[in-house]
Coordinates of C-alpha atoms and ligand atoms in Angstrom, one line a residue:
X1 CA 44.6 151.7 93.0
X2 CA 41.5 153.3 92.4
X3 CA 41.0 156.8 92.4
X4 CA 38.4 157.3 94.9
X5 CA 39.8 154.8 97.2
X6 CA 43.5 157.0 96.8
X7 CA 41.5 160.0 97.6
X8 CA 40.0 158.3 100.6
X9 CA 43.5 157.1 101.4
X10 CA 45.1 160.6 101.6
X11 CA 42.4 162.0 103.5
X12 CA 42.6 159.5 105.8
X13 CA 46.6 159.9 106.6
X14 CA 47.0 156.1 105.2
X15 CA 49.8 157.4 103.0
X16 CA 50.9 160.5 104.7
X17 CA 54.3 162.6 103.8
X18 CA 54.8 164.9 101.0
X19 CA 56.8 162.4 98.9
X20 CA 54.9 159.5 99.5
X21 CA 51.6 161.6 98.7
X22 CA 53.0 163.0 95.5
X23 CA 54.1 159.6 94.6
X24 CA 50.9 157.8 95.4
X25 CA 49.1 160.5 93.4
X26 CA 51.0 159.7 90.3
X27 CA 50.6 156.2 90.8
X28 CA 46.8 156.7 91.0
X29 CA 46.7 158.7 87.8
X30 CA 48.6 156.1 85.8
X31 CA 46.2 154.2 87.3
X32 CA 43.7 156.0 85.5
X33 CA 45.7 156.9 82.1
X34 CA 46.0 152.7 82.0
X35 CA 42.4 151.8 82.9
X36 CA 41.0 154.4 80.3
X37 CA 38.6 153.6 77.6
X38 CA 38.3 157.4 76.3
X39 CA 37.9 157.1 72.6
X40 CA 39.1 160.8 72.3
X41 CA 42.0 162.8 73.3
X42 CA 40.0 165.4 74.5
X43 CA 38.1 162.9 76.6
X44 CA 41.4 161.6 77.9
X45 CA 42.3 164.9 79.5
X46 CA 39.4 165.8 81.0
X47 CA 39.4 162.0 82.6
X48 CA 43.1 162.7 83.6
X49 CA 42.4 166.3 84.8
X50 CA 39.4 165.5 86.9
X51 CA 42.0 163.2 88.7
X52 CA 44.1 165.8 89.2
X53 CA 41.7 167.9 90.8
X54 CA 39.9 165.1 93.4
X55 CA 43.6 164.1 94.1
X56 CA 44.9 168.1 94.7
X57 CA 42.1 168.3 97.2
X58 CA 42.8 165.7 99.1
X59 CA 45.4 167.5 100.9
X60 CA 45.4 171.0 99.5
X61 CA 48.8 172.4 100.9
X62 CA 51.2 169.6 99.1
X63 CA 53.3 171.8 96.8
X64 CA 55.1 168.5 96.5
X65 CA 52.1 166.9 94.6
X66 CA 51.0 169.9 92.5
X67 CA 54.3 170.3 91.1
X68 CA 54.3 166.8 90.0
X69 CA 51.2 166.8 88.3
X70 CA 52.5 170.8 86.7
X71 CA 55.3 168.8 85.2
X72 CA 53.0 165.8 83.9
X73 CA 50.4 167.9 83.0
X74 CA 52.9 170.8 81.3
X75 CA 53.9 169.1 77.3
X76 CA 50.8 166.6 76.7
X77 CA 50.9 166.6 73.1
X78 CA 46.7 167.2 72.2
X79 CA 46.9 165.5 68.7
X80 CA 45.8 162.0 68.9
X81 CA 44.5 159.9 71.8
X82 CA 47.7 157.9 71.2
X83 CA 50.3 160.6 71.6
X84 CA 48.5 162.5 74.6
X85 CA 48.4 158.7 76.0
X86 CA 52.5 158.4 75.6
X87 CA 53.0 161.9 76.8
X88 CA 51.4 161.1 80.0
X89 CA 52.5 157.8 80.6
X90 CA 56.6 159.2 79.7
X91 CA 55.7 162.0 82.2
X92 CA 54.7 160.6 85.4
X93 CA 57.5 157.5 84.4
X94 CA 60.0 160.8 84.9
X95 CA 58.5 162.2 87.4
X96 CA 58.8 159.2 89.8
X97 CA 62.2 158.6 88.2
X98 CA 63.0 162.5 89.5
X99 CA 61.5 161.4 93.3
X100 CA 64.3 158.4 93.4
X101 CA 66.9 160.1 92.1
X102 CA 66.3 163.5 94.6
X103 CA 66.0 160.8 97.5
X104 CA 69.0 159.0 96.6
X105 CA 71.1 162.3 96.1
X106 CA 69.5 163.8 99.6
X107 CA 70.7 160.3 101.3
X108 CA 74.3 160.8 100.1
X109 CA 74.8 164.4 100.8
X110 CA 72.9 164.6 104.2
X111 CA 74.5 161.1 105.4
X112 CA 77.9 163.3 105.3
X113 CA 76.3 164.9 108.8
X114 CA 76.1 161.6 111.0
X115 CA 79.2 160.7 112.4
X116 CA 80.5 157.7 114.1
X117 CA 78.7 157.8 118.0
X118 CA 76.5 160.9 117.4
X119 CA 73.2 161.3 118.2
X120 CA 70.3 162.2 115.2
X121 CA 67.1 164.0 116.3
X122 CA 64.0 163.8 114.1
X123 CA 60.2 164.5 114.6
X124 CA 57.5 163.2 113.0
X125 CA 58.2 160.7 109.7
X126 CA 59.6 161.5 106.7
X127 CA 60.7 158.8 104.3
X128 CA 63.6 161.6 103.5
X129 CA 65.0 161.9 106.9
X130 CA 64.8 157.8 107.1
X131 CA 66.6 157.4 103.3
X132 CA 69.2 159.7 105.1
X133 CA 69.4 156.8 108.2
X134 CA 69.7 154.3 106.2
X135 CA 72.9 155.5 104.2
X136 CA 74.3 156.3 107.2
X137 CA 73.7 152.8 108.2
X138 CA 75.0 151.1 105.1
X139 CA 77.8 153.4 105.5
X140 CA 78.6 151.4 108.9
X141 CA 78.6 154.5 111.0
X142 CA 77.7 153.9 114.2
X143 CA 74.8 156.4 115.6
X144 CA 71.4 156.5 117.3
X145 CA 68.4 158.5 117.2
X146 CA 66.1 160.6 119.4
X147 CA 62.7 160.6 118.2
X148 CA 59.5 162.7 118.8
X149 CA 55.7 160.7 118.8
X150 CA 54.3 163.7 117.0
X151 CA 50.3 164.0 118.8
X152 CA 47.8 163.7 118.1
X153 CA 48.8 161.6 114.9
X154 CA 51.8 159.7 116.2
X155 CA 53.7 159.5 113.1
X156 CA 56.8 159.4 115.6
X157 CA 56.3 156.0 116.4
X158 CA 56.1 154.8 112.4
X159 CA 59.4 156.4 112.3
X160 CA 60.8 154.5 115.7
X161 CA 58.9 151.2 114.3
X162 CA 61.2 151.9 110.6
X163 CA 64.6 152.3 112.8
X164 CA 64.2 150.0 115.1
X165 CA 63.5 147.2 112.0
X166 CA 66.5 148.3 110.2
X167 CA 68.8 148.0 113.4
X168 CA 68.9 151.7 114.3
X169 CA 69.2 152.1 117.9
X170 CA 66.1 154.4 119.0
X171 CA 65.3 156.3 121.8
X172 CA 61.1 157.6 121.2
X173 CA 60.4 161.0 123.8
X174 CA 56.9 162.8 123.7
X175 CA 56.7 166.0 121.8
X176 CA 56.7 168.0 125.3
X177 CA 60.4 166.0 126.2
X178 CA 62.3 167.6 122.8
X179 CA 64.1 170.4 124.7
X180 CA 66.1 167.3 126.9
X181 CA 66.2 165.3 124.1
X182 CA 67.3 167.8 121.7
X183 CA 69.6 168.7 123.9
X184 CA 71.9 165.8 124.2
X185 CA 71.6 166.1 120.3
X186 CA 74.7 166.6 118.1
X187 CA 72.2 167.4 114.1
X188 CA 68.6 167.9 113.8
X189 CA 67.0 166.3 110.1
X190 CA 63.4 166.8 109.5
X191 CA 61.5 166.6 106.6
X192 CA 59.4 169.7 104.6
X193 CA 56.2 170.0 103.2
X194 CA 56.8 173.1 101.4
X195 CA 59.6 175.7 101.1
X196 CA 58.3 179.2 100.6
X197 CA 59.7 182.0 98.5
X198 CA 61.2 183.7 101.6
X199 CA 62.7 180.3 102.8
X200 CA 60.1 179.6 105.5
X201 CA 60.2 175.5 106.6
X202 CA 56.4 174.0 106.4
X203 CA 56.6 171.1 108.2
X204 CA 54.8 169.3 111.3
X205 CA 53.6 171.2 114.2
X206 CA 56.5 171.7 116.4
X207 CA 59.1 171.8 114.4
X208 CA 59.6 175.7 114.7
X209 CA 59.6 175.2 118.3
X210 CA 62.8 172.3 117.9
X211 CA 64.2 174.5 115.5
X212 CA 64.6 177.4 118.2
X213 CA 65.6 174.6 121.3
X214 CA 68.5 173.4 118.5
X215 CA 69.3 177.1 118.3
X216 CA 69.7 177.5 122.0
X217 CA 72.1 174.3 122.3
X218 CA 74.0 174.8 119.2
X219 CA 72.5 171.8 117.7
X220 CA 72.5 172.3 113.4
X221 CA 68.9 172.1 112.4
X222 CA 68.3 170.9 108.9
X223 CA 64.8 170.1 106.4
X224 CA 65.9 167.7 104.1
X225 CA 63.9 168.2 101.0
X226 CA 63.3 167.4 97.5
X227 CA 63.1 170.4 95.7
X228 CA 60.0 170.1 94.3
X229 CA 58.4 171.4 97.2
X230 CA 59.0 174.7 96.8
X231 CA 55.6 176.5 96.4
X232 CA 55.3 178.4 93.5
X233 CA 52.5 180.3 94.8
X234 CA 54.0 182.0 97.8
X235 CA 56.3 183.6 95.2
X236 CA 52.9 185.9 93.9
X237 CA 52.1 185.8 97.9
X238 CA 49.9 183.4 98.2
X239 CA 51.0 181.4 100.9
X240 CA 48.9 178.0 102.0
X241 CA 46.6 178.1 104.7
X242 CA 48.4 176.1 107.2
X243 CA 45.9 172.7 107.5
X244 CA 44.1 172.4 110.2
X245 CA 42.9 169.2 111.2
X246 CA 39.8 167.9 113.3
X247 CA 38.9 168.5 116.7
X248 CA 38.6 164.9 117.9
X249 CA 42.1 163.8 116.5
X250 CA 43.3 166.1 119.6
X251 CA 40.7 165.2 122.2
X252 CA 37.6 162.7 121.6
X253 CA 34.9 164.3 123.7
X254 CA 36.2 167.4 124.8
X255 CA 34.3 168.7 127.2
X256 CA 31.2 171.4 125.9
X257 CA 33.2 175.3 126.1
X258 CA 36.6 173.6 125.7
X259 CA 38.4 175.1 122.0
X260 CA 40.5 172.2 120.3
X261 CA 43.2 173.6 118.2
X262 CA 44.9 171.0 115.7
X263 CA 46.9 173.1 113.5
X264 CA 48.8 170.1 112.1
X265 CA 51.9 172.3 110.1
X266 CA 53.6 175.1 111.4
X267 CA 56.4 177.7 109.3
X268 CA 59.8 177.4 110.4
X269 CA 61.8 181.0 110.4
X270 CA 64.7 180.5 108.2
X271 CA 67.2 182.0 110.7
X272 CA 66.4 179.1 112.6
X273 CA 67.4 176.9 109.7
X274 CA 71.0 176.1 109.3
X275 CA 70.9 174.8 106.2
X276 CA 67.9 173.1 103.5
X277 CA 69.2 170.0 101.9
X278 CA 68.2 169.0 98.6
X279 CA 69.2 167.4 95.4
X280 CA 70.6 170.4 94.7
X281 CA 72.9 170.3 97.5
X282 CA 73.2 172.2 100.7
X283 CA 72.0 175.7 100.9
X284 CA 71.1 178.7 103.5
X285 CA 67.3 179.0 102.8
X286 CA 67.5 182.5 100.7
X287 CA 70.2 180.3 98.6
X288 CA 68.0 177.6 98.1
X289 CA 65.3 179.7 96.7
X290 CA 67.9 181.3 94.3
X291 CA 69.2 177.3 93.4
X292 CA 65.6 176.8 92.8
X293 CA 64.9 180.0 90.4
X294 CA 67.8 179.4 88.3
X295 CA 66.8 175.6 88.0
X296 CA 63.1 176.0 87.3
X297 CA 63.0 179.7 85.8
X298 CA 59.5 178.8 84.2
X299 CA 58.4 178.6 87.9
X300 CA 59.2 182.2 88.7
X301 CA 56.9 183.3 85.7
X302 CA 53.6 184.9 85.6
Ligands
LIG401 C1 54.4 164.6 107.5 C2 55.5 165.5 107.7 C3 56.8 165.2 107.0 C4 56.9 165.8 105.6 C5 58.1 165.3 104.9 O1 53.2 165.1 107.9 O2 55.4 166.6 108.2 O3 57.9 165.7 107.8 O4 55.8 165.6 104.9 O5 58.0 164.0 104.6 P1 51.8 164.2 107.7 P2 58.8 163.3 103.3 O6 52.1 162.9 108.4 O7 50.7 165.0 108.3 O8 51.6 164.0 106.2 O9 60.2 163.5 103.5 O10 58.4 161.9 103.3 O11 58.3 164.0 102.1

């Protein structure tokens, strides 16, 4: 894995979800720690740093992947090229030890929610949401699920392709058919990209709008999340720019005078949230913020 082709790779959606980009980005940068022929310790951060940044920008509103590399980055020991070297290396070992154990722990917890004959809605693809799946599979329950193709990217259908190979009976609707499909519906799991200090959702364009169709029909809405995702930054207000995608990933060759938006994320309201599943356990959003404070009180720091 080498680090331009990683960077390439995110930009290009080829490894796409918070998790799997915040994992990939640590791979990479072991990637780098191992391949590195810096004679100095000082050398050796700045070649690990510069990672860091190319990586970050890759996808610049991944609280999921910052926080990884804040907690790689955060006791590198600067006295010999040897230590800062173990450091590292012990760090992101941890780190992707942290990203198992979370999605292990989310799996049990959430898998609680899927009961024998009931129907699982999902948009978009979140190796969370399909972790959760599978332990309800292994758990022999019997269930289906109703699926979303998420345009303009289709990530829907990676997650019908993923069901439908592990024996999980899948129904795939376009975006536009979620309010019948949700409907019939008895939990809603999606993923997160981030979890903001007031306990806003960030996840794929439309999942505010299933969030308020759950509402209407009753239907438990919840973001299954590691909580690493929180970003730290919308605690001193600075909230990420929702991304906002190309033009021609909507519409090729739009007509000339025709705007294309592609706002690929969207912030779901909390009240519309029944409850944020984490390693931590299950929380109300404000709770979850709180469970997050008293975790990681060097986050809440200035
Ligand atoms: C992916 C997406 C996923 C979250 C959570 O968007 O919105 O729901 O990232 O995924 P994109 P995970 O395809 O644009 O990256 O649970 O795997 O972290």
């Amino acid at each position: 894995m080498e680090l331009n082709d990683s960077v390439r790779q995110i930009k290009e959606l080829k490894v796409q979800g918070a998790e799997m980009i915040a994992r990939f980005a640590l791979e990479t940068i072991r990637n780098v720690l191992k391949q590195s022929n810096a004679d100095s310790a000082g050398l050796l951060y700045s070649e690990m740093a510069d990672a860091r940044k190319k990586l970050a920008a890759a996808r610049p509103t991944e609280p999921c992947m910052f926080n990884a590399f804040k907690y790689v980055f955060m006791d590198v020991k600067n006295e010999s090229t040897i230590e800062m070297y173990k450091s590292f290396l012990e760090r992101i070992e941890l780190a992707l030890k942290h990203f198992d154990f979370a999605q292990q722990t989310i799996a049990k917890i959430a898998s609680q929610k899927v009961k024998n004959g009931s129907i699982i809605f999902t948009h978009c693809h979140s190796s969370t949401v399909i972790e959760i799946l599978k332990e309800a599979k292994r758990q022999k329950k019997h269930f289906e699920v109703y699926n979303t193709e998420t345009r303009p990217r289709f990530q829907g259908r990676k997650t019908a392709a993923e069901l439908a190979a592990l024996g999980i009976p899948v129904t795939h609707f376009v975006d536009a058919a979620a309010r019948y499909a949700i409907k019939k519906c008895d939990v809603a799991f999606i993923g997160a990209d981030a979890i903001t200090s007031e306990g806003k959702v960030v996840n794929k364009i439309g999942s505010e709008l299933f969030a308020e169709v759950a509402k209407k029909f009753e239907v438990p809405f919840y973001s299954c999340t590691d909580s690493w995702k929180f970003d730290v930054e919308s605690i001193f207000g600075y909230e990420k720019n929702l991304e906002m995608r190309s033009e021609t990933e909507v519409w090729e060759d739009a007509p000339k005078g025709v705007k294309v938006n592609n706002y690929a994320f969207e912030k779901v309201d909390p009240e519309l949230v029944t409850g944020i599943i984490s390693e931590m356990g299950i929380y109300r959003p404000d709770v979850f913020v709180q469970e997050v404070k008293h975790s990681y009180p060097e986050l809440f720091e200035r």
